[in-house]
Amino acid sequence: MTINFNNRDPVYVQVIRHLKEQIAKGFYEPGQEIPSRRELANQLKINPNTAQRAYKEMEEQGLIFTEGNMPSCITKDEAVLKNVREELIIEAVDLFLGSIKSIDVPLAEVLELVKKKHDAESGEAEESK
Amino acid sequence: MKNYLKLVNFEVNRFFKLYLILIGLTMLSQLIGAGIISQTYMKNAKQLMAENQLSMNQYVEQYGTFSFDRFTDSEWFLLPIFFCIAMLMIYVFFIWYRDWFGKNTFIYRLFMLPTERIAIYFAKLTTIMLLVLGLIALQILLILMEKQIVNKIIPIDLQSNFSIYASSTLNMWRWLYPTSFTEFILVYALGLLFVAVIFTAILIERSYGLKGIFYAIFYGLLSLGVFFAPILLVNVYTNYFYPLEIFLMVLVTSMIVLGSAIWIANHLLKYKIRV
Amino acid sequence: MIEVKNVNKKYGRKQVLKDISFTAEKGEITCLIGINGVGKTTIMKAIMALTPINSGEILMDGEKITKKSFEKITFIPDTITMLPQMKINEAFAFMADFYKSWNPQRAEELLQFFKLDPNERIANLSKGNTAKVNMLLGLSLDVDYLLMDEPFSGIDIFSREQIAEVFTSHLIEERGVIITTHEISDIEHLIDKAVLMDDGAVLREFSVEEVRENEGKSVVDVMREVYRA
């Protein structure tokens, strides 16, 4: 597991985002254990303080929970998990809209293209399996 | 204190290989020399006796006896001693400079030990003294062995009595092997003083760089001046002081020189030294 | 906390440290950044009382550095500080002999992590392995503060990666670390705090996450601002 960090966003924000993506993808089940702060710092090659900060922030957001000395786990709260997924999708769509706005294309045309590309790519993915 | 002893052990070990070489060379040269010198003498003596049909007594009357001096004055005996002295003199400097200029600057490590830095100074000082005393002890042993070798080769009748103190040409024996315990302490205290002053001069140079060389020379001369002040005084006022007074004066100035050497070294090591 | 307060130092006529002040917290990695010759190494030496300063004050947890401090703070210079003729395990024995804070388990652990042979002579090690042994000797002391001079320079990429891994591990967790570098890009994500230096002076001291969060700038962005100004 590695992330290509950018240098301008706080690293802890990027770590949180990374975990959210994992959740949205279904890599983590609700209630599943996640690596310890130390392990995460080591895996991502980041400062342990930063990992600590990310965990603290995620706990505050209710994404993970820690009971006593137990390892941290993904929340079992379905609503939160659903939110994460939605949040990521909306973020991606916003980004997408932002970039097509600047080229000024009609929405229908774009959607058509999106569908075509997406089908082709998932087809390729199927074939390669 | 514990760290001081560990450092002494460490410093001795660092020199040990070279030390063994020095010991080996000295033994080799002196033992072989003792054999060669006596054998040459005997060959010569036998030849003379045969040619002139002399008895041993007649030979002794005409040509004299073999003196052990003949060996102790030879290169076989003296060269290794001078070589050892020269090596130790060089090592008095090298014992410090090697830590700064070695491939791996070990002085960082030494100065970051959780111990008073002056302990390093004392450890190096002790090491030099131990090395010197070791060589002297070796020399005493060697002389005994060499006497045996000579006795094996040259009949006692052909030899004159030998005492290292009576040795005319080797006045330095008095320095190396003092006759009384007091003399022993005095001679080696003087040596210690000398090395301590050099050590402090080295630390002055190490603390102040180029300027430090001048400071170090100035410091060395000043120490020398203080040390010799009483002797100068005695020469000016001849027959004015009692020997005990002279001795006390020398003692006091020596203490001043040694005390200031240690004090300056301690100060430099704590506050001024550079790596 | 290590506090460097208004430190000035002259070498002859040249002022090599100009009123330097900064702090390094325990549990954080503080990075002194600047090109070669701006005085980074000199500061580290000054902290360790390995070179005198003309004025100012350096404190560790509120106290001046004394012989006892060397059980709590250590310095890993950019060259190894053990005799070349020593074997690695002899170097360990030396450290164990003199430091109460020497941690043999950790030394063993690091030896395995770096895949080093304890019977190897220091003189025979490659450049990268020498750097690792040097680092190992410092890291195996249970000290609160570690100073490392250019831990990443002049070694091969794999050794660099291994050493970088140390920074993300329990080996330095909870400790205060000061490192110097002239090349920040590799380790931007590793550090908590940056101290930008030029020509013997501190130009700026900042928390890297704060600057990213509040100003959206990377360390390199800030450097561009500061050095081009």
XYZ file of C-alpha atoms in Angstrom:
633
model
C 0.000 0.000 0.000
C 1.497 3.259 -1.102
C 0.049 6.608 -1.892
C 1.508 9.225 -4.135
C 1.258 12.154 -1.837
C 1.115 15.628 -3.189
C 3.194 18.129 -1.311
C 0.636 20.892 -0.951
C -2.214 19.222 0.924
C -1.664 18.287 4.521
C -0.450 14.710 4.652
C -2.985 13.746 7.285
C -5.825 14.914 5.013
C -4.431 12.767 2.247
C -4.226 9.795 4.575
C -7.874 10.216 5.571
C -8.879 10.467 1.961
C -6.927 7.325 1.193
C -8.788 5.438 3.907
C -12.114 6.768 2.714
C -11.362 5.483 -0.766
C -10.562 2.086 0.674
C -13.883 2.105 2.493
C -15.817 3.194 -0.589
C -14.155 0.456 -2.640
C -15.212 -2.055 -0.041
C -11.641 -2.940 0.864
C -12.653 -2.553 4.488
C -15.812 -4.066 5.927
C -17.736 -2.264 8.646
C -16.165 -3.072 12.004
C -12.989 -4.430 10.429
C -9.656 -3.837 12.115
C -7.321 -1.363 10.446
C -3.518 -1.156 10.789
C -2.143 0.512 13.895
C -0.858 4.066 13.618
C 2.674 2.784 13.681
C 2.041 0.217 10.961
C 0.312 2.783 8.828
C 3.151 5.279 9.239
C 5.567 2.578 8.236
C 3.521 1.414 5.237
C 2.902 4.885 3.887
C 6.401 6.145 4.772
C 5.090 9.034 6.750
C 5.867 10.553 10.072
C 4.184 8.699 12.991
C 2.850 12.017 14.276
C 1.006 12.531 11.022
C -0.531 9.074 11.205
C -1.570 9.854 14.753
C -3.192 13.079 13.625
C -5.081 11.307 10.835
C -6.432 8.697 13.241
C -7.504 11.332 15.703
C -9.299 13.237 12.982
C -10.987 10.066 11.687
C -12.140 9.208 15.172
C -13.656 12.634 15.513
C -15.429 12.214 12.206
C -16.723 8.861 13.411
C -15.007 6.941 10.634
C -13.122 4.685 13.005
C -13.426 3.814 16.658
C -11.030 2.513 19.259
C -12.050 0.722 22.416
C -9.480 0.873 25.188
C -6.227 -0.653 24.089
C -7.787 -2.546 21.205
C -6.767 -1.866 17.618
C -8.817 0.761 15.802
C -11.726 -0.489 13.697
C -13.842 0.870 10.876
C -17.148 2.194 12.144
C -20.212 -0.041 12.000
C -22.436 2.968 11.445
C -23.922 2.336 7.985
C -24.998 5.957 7.615
C -21.444 7.196 8.040
C -20.121 4.655 5.581
C -22.758 5.554 3.046
C -21.850 9.185 3.480
C -18.213 8.458 2.749
C -19.128 6.872 -0.553
C -21.430 9.687 -1.511
C -18.931 12.298 -0.485
C -16.269 10.775 -2.697
C -18.604 10.474 -5.649
C -19.796 14.026 -5.327
C -16.239 15.220 -5.014
C -15.265 13.389 -8.185
C -18.282 14.675 -10.069
C -17.569 18.213 -8.945
C -14.053 17.907 -10.192
C -15.276 16.508 -13.466
C -17.852 19.231 -13.917
C -15.243 21.818 -13.186
C -13.019 20.597 -15.958
C -15.705 20.199 -18.643
C -17.122 23.572 -17.834
C -13.958 25.169 -19.083
C -14.315 23.461 -22.496
C -17.982 24.304 -22.687
C -19.482 21.010 -24.029
C -23.166 20.091 -23.935
C -23.955 17.710 -21.106
C -25.654 15.088 -23.302
C -22.606 14.719 -25.509
C -20.368 14.355 -22.519
C -22.565 11.779 -20.847
C -22.681 9.747 -24.027
C -18.875 9.781 -24.165
C -18.561 8.924 -20.513
C -20.785 5.903 -20.961
C -18.912 4.702 -24.026
C -15.510 5.066 -22.392
C -16.647 3.459 -19.174
C -18.125 0.442 -21.008
C -14.991 0.007 -23.070
C -12.780 0.135 -20.022
C -14.845 -2.289 -17.977
C -15.017 -4.538 -21.049
C -11.243 -4.498 -21.226
C -11.090 -5.235 -17.580
C -13.446 -8.202 -18.055
C -11.404 -9.530 -20.957
C -8.148 -9.224 -19.124
C -9.619 -11.323 -16.366
C 36.807 6.589 37.587
C 35.468 3.406 36.037
C 35.307 5.096 32.673
C 38.848 6.365 33.141
C 40.100 2.818 33.610
C 38.124 1.623 30.604
C 39.628 4.412 28.558
C 43.137 3.508 29.691
C 42.507 -0.076 28.691
C 41.134 1.092 25.368
C 44.062 3.414 24.657
C 46.639 0.778 25.562
C 44.917 -1.690 23.259
C 45.036 0.784 20.410
C 48.810 0.998 20.642
C 49.351 -2.625 21.487
C 50.205 -3.981 18.043
C 52.851 -1.348 17.502
C 54.034 -1.904 21.055
C 54.551 -5.577 20.414
C 56.528 -4.706 17.316
C 58.725 -2.345 19.350
C 59.250 -5.026 21.983
C 60.003 -7.636 19.338
C 62.524 -5.422 17.538
C 64.275 -4.507 20.767
C 64.528 -8.118 21.898
C 65.670 -9.324 18.538
C 68.341 -6.670 18.129
C 69.677 -6.816 21.684
C 69.718 -10.601 22.089
C 71.296 -11.172 18.710
C 73.689 -8.302 19.402
C 74.759 -9.805 22.715
C 75.563 -13.053 20.943
C 77.395 -11.461 18.046
C 79.466 -9.084 20.138
C 80.602 -11.780 22.550
C 81.316 -14.238 19.787
C 83.383 -11.730 17.819
C 85.302 -10.912 20.974
C 85.955 -14.565 21.706
C 87.017 -15.314 18.156
C 89.420 -12.430 18.256
C 90.739 -13.356 21.701
C 91.247 -17.003 20.745
C 93.062 -16.008 17.605
C 95.371 -13.672 19.524
C 95.995 -16.321 22.161
C 96.819 -18.910 19.530
C 99.044 -16.637 17.467
C 101.034 -15.335 20.427
C 100.762 -18.504 22.468
C 99.239 -16.665 25.398
C 97.497 -18.154 28.396
C 94.244 -16.631 29.478
C 95.923 -14.702 32.280
C 98.603 -13.381 29.975
C 95.961 -12.335 27.524
C 94.066 -10.430 30.195
C 97.268 -8.725 31.274
C 98.056 -7.610 27.749
C 94.671 -6.832 26.323
C 92.423 -6.303 29.319
C 89.117 -7.935 30.095
C 85.811 -7.873 28.261
C 83.516 -5.260 29.684
C 79.751 -5.512 29.277
C 79.964 -1.862 28.257
C 81.300 -3.054 24.978
C 77.837 -4.462 24.304
C 75.796 -1.671 25.859
C 77.745 0.866 23.816
C 77.015 -0.961 20.591
C 74.350 -0.137 18.025
C 72.755 -3.511 18.723
C 71.876 -2.327 22.167
C 71.358 1.401 21.726
C 69.552 1.689 18.405
C 66.389 -0.129 19.489
C 66.280 1.972 22.654
C 66.531 5.190 20.700
C 63.978 3.872 18.255
C 61.528 3.096 21.072
C 62.075 6.513 22.623
C 61.518 8.186 19.259
C 58.343 6.186 18.616
C 56.925 7.029 22.023
C 57.782 10.697 21.539
C 55.910 10.659 18.255
C 53.048 8.810 19.866
C 52.717 11.533 22.519
C 51.439 13.689 19.651
C 49.843 10.976 17.601
C 47.719 9.723 20.515
C 45.689 12.939 20.116
C 45.988 13.779 16.460
C 44.973 10.339 15.270
C 41.524 10.951 16.771
C 41.057 14.127 14.755
C 42.691 13.148 11.502
C 41.913 9.463 11.281
C 39.696 8.247 8.466
C 36.843 8.019 10.948
C 36.944 11.022 13.247
C 36.890 9.161 16.513
C 37.198 12.329 18.563
C 33.426 12.883 18.139
C 32.770 9.633 19.931
C 35.301 10.305 22.683
C 33.882 13.736 23.383
C 30.310 12.464 23.409
C 30.959 9.855 26.076
C 28.948 10.443 29.231
C 32.080 11.098 31.223
C 34.216 14.107 32.098
C 36.352 14.860 29.074
C 39.383 15.375 31.265
C 39.216 11.608 31.890
C 40.280 11.175 28.262
C 43.294 13.406 28.933
C 44.228 11.429 32.033
C 43.695 8.146 30.241
C 46.017 9.134 27.415
C 48.575 10.422 29.912
C 48.412 7.182 31.879
C 48.751 5.193 28.690
C 51.973 6.938 27.724
C 53.385 6.410 31.209
C 52.416 2.735 31.187
C 54.021 2.217 27.803
C 57.236 3.853 29.003
C 57.346 1.868 32.247
C 56.613 -1.314 30.332
C 59.581 -0.776 28.036
C 61.838 -0.026 30.982
C 60.778 -3.177 32.782
C 61.455 -5.071 29.589
C 64.923 -3.539 29.370
C 65.789 -4.683 32.897
C 64.762 -8.205 31.985
C 66.680 -8.061 28.743
C 69.872 -6.905 30.444
C 69.716 -9.925 32.743
C 69.193 -12.206 29.763
C 71.981 -10.566 27.796
C 74.356 -10.967 30.725
C 73.554 -14.685 30.658
C 74.277 -14.872 26.952
C 77.607 -13.127 27.398
C 78.501 -15.416 30.297
C 77.723 -18.465 28.203
C 80.092 -17.375 25.477
C 82.874 -15.559 27.312
C 84.507 -17.253 30.329
C 84.072 -15.241 33.540
C 87.860 -14.877 33.829
C 87.891 -12.756 30.723
C 85.175 -10.387 32.003
C 85.382 -7.377 34.221
C 82.721 -6.670 36.802
C 79.734 -4.873 35.454
C 77.181 -2.717 37.147
C 74.818 -0.672 35.135
C 75.355 2.230 37.498
C 79.075 2.139 37.080
C 78.755 2.229 33.341
C 80.834 5.208 32.370
C 79.447 6.035 28.972
C 75.822 5.509 29.807
C 74.944 8.258 32.189
C 71.402 7.950 31.008
C 71.107 4.850 33.091
C 70.740 7.026 36.108
C 67.740 8.511 34.428
C 66.190 5.283 33.335
C 66.977 3.295 36.461
C 67.180 5.608 39.452
C 68.907 4.177 42.499
C 66.364 5.107 45.136
C 62.615 5.203 45.267
C 62.591 8.986 45.682
C 64.767 9.373 42.655
C 62.491 7.045 40.769
C 59.437 9.146 41.631
C 61.270 12.343 40.740
C 62.480 11.170 37.370
C 59.122 9.838 36.295
C 57.193 12.752 37.748
C 59.348 14.918 35.558
C 58.463 12.766 32.578
C 54.793 12.979 33.440
C 55.042 16.732 33.721
C 56.686 16.952 30.346
C 54.019 14.851 28.637
C 51.187 16.730 30.404
C 52.552 20.053 29.140
C 52.777 18.704 25.589
C 49.209 17.359 25.833
C 47.891 20.706 26.979
C 49.833 22.455 24.214
C 48.200 20.092 21.717
C 44.748 20.909 23.095
C 45.515 24.623 22.836
C 46.391 24.162 19.186
C 43.241 22.053 18.653
C 41.076 24.725 20.282
C 42.380 27.812 18.553
C 43.558 26.585 15.172
C 46.355 28.484 13.469
C 46.569 31.076 16.220
C 46.640 28.153 18.616
C 50.065 27.081 17.380
C 51.534 30.330 18.698
C 49.565 30.113 21.937
C 50.759 26.539 22.362
C 54.409 27.466 21.844
C 54.054 30.402 24.207
C 52.395 28.163 26.783
C 55.145 25.557 26.442
C 57.911 28.114 26.901
C 56.129 29.664 29.861
C 55.785 26.277 31.546
C 59.431 25.576 30.906
C 60.327 28.990 32.361
C 58.322 28.423 35.512
C 59.770 24.986 35.941
C 63.367 26.155 35.571
C 62.951 29.337 37.610
C 64.306 27.797 40.844
C 67.290 26.331 39.038
C 68.063 29.730 37.554
C 67.737 31.237 40.996
C 70.144 28.705 42.407
C 72.676 29.538 39.714
C 72.428 33.231 40.448
C 72.669 32.866 44.223
C 75.193 30.087 44.484
C 75.583 28.503 47.895
C 72.671 30.537 49.200
C 70.014 27.777 49.399
C 69.978 24.508 51.238
C 69.381 21.449 49.033
C 66.029 20.904 50.760
C 64.977 24.427 49.917
C 65.931 23.925 46.304
C 64.037 20.678 46.271
C 60.946 22.354 47.725
C 61.133 25.169 45.214
C 61.330 22.701 42.342
C 58.450 20.803 43.873
C 56.314 23.938 44.086
C 57.038 25.094 40.539
C 56.417 21.571 39.252
C 53.067 21.497 40.992
C 52.248 24.870 39.454
C 53.178 23.628 35.986
C 51.261 20.361 36.350
C 48.251 21.998 38.003
C 47.966 24.657 35.329
C 48.404 22.074 32.560
C 45.481 20.059 33.917
C 43.360 23.106 34.668
C 43.857 24.560 31.195
C 43.217 21.193 29.560
C 40.005 20.745 31.529
C 38.799 24.217 30.625
C 39.601 23.762 26.941
C 37.980 20.343 26.752
C 34.820 21.671 28.362
C 34.383 24.983 26.631
C 36.800 25.580 23.787
C 37.617 22.400 21.968
C 36.615 21.925 18.325
C 36.185 18.703 16.476
C 12.669 20.333 24.008
C 15.915 21.601 22.592
C 16.133 25.364 22.597
C 18.728 27.209 20.599
C 18.635 30.836 21.688
C 20.395 33.706 19.954
C 23.488 31.737 19.198
C 26.379 33.570 17.563
C 29.630 32.078 16.471
C 32.657 33.418 14.709
C 35.467 31.595 12.977
C 38.161 34.188 12.880
C 36.458 37.144 11.265
C 33.744 35.149 9.605
C 30.442 35.028 11.430
C 29.274 31.457 10.845
C 26.175 31.558 13.066
C 24.167 34.746 13.189
C 21.778 35.036 16.087
C 20.361 31.571 15.522
C 17.195 30.673 17.417
C 14.870 27.729 17.015
C 13.358 24.930 19.026
C 12.954 21.223 18.448
C 10.236 19.384 20.328
C 10.406 15.898 21.714
C 8.378 13.509 19.575
C 8.892 15.595 16.459
C 11.257 15.569 13.534
C 12.801 18.962 12.960
C 14.701 19.503 9.768
C 17.401 22.111 9.248
C 17.361 22.941 5.567
C 19.962 24.886 3.654
C 22.717 24.486 1.104
C 26.121 23.214 2.197
C 28.088 25.632 4.308
C 25.234 27.615 5.850
C 26.044 26.396 9.338
C 23.759 23.382 9.831
C 26.504 21.069 10.991
C 28.025 23.792 13.140
C 24.739 24.141 15.037
C 24.661 20.428 15.729
C 28.233 20.505 16.950
C 27.405 23.505 19.115
C 24.451 21.663 20.672
C 26.764 18.761 21.517
C 29.447 21.073 22.959
C 31.813 19.960 20.219
C 32.546 23.503 19.168
C 32.397 26.717 21.229
C 29.890 29.511 20.635
C 30.553 33.187 21.211
C 27.199 34.083 22.686
C 23.728 32.718 23.202
C 22.430 29.668 24.949
C 21.549 26.078 24.129
C 19.265 24.121 26.430
C 17.942 20.590 26.472
C 14.788 20.223 28.571
C 15.692 23.529 30.184
C 19.226 22.515 31.137
C 22.650 23.126 29.709
C 24.496 20.244 28.112
C 26.801 18.444 30.530
C 28.427 15.023 30.532
C 25.174 13.544 31.846
C 23.341 14.905 28.813
C 25.160 12.434 26.596
C 22.938 9.681 27.965
C 19.949 11.680 26.732
C 21.078 13.183 23.476
C 23.276 11.840 20.747
C 24.716 13.069 17.503
C 25.170 11.018 14.360
C 27.664 12.925 12.195
C 27.884 12.359 8.455
C 30.919 10.122 8.916
C 31.107 7.128 11.208
C 32.676 7.754 14.597
C 34.184 4.384 15.327
C 37.670 3.129 14.647
C 37.923 1.589 11.174
C 39.768 -1.474 12.458
C 36.892 -2.367 14.784
C 34.389 -5.036 13.913
C 30.732 -4.127 14.247
C 30.333 -6.240 17.373
C 33.428 -4.628 18.866
C 31.870 -1.251 18.262
C 28.763 -2.521 20.080
C 30.913 -3.650 22.993
C 32.515 -0.224 23.137
C 29.132 1.478 23.254
C 27.803 -0.946 25.883
C 30.918 -0.305 27.944
C 30.450 3.420 28.148
C 26.730 4.144 27.820
C 24.077 3.144 30.311
C 21.530 3.996 27.676
C 22.893 1.443 25.173
C 20.099 -0.930 24.223
C 21.563 -4.237 22.971
C 18.198 -5.655 21.871
C 17.582 -2.687 19.678
C 21.085 -2.899 18.249
C 20.435 -6.535 17.399
C 17.081 -5.688 15.859
C 18.615 -2.972 13.716
C 21.443 -5.244 12.680
C 18.862 -7.601 11.243
C 16.774 -4.854 9.761
C 19.786 -3.482 7.900
C 21.061 -7.009 7.152
C 24.552 -6.357 8.494
C 27.143 -8.912 9.533
C 28.405 -8.213 13.077
C 31.798 -9.736 12.301
C 32.487 -7.336 9.473
C 35.209 -4.766 9.989
C 34.022 -1.177 9.726
C 36.823 -0.354 7.295
C 35.537 -3.012 4.878
C 31.930 -1.805 4.737
C 30.419 -0.179 1.663
C 29.463 3.476 1.893
C 25.796 2.653 2.394
C 26.503 0.055 5.054
C 28.884 2.385 6.856
C 26.106 4.965 7.011
C 23.766 2.302 8.371
C 26.189 1.241 11.101
C 26.731 4.869 11.988
C 22.982 5.355 12.273
C 22.587 2.106 14.174
C 25.107 3.142 16.827
C 23.121 6.299 17.524
C 19.659 4.771 17.273
C 20.509 1.981 19.700
C 21.038 4.448 22.499
C 17.874 5.007 24.515
C 18.180 8.749 24.233
C 15.444 11.364 24.085
C 17.056 13.404 21.349
C 18.843 12.412 18.182
C 20.779 14.747 15.932
C 21.583 13.458 12.471
C 23.756 15.250 9.990
C 22.742 14.610 6.376
C 21.580 11.030 6.950
C 20.547 10.685 3.317
C 23.421 12.152 1.410
C 26.045 10.277 -0.522
C 24.518 6.813 -0.275
C 22.738 4.529 -2.721
C 18.980 4.633 -3.193
C 18.265 1.366 -1.376
C 20.199 2.418 1.668
C 18.316 5.704 1.546
C 15.009 3.926 1.495
C 15.994 1.746 4.406
C 17.110 4.709 6.428
C 13.924 6.602 5.556
C 11.990 3.636 6.859
C 13.657 4.116 10.216
C 12.041 7.530 10.436
C 8.560 6.084 10.133
C 9.127 3.427 12.773
C 9.049 3.015 16.531
C 12.806 3.581 16.494
C 12.349 7.280 16.587
C 8.831 7.517 17.911
C 8.531 9.676 21.047
C 12.037 10.983 20.489
C 13.027 14.421 19.385
C 14.951 14.328 16.148
C 16.876 17.057 14.397
C 18.169 16.255 10.940
C 19.939 18.399 8.406
C 19.547 18.186 4.680
C 20.331 20.157 1.576
C 17.823 18.141 -0.421
C 14.346 18.193 1.074
C 12.176 16.679 -1.634
C 12.725 13.053 -0.596
C 11.729 13.557 2.988
C 9.041 16.226 2.874
C 6.475 13.839 4.282
C 8.683 12.636 7.060
C 9.281 15.864 8.900
C 7.167 17.853 11.343
C 9.025 21.083 11.288
C 11.309 22.888 8.894
C 13.950 25.447 9.805
C 15.195 27.264 6.724
C 18.730 28.551 6.954
C 20.943 30.675 4.806
C 24.371 32.119 5.393
C 24.465 31.338 9.103
C 20.991 32.671 9.916
C 17.541 31.169 10.379
C 15.210 32.612 7.752
C 12.040 30.833 8.739
C 10.841 28.154 11.136
C 7.480 26.509 10.465
C 5.340 23.438 10.967
C 5.023 21.768 7.584
C 1.484 20.431 8.114
C 0.283 23.851 9.263
C 1.691 25.508 6.183
C 0.035 22.916 3.962
C -3.244 23.287 5.801
C -3.375 27.050 6.143
C -1.521 28.214 3.076
C -1.721 25.194 0.780
C 2.026 25.335 0.265
C 4.620 22.649 0.173
C 7.971 22.984 1.895
C 9.530 23.654 -1.482
C 6.968 26.434 -2.126
C 7.956 28.119 1.106
C 11.626 27.697 0.273
C 11.065 29.355 -3.076
C 9.410 32.300 -1.344
C 12.049 32.618 1.320
C 15.194 32.121 -0.714
C 14.083 34.175 -3.718
C 13.002 37.094 -1.558
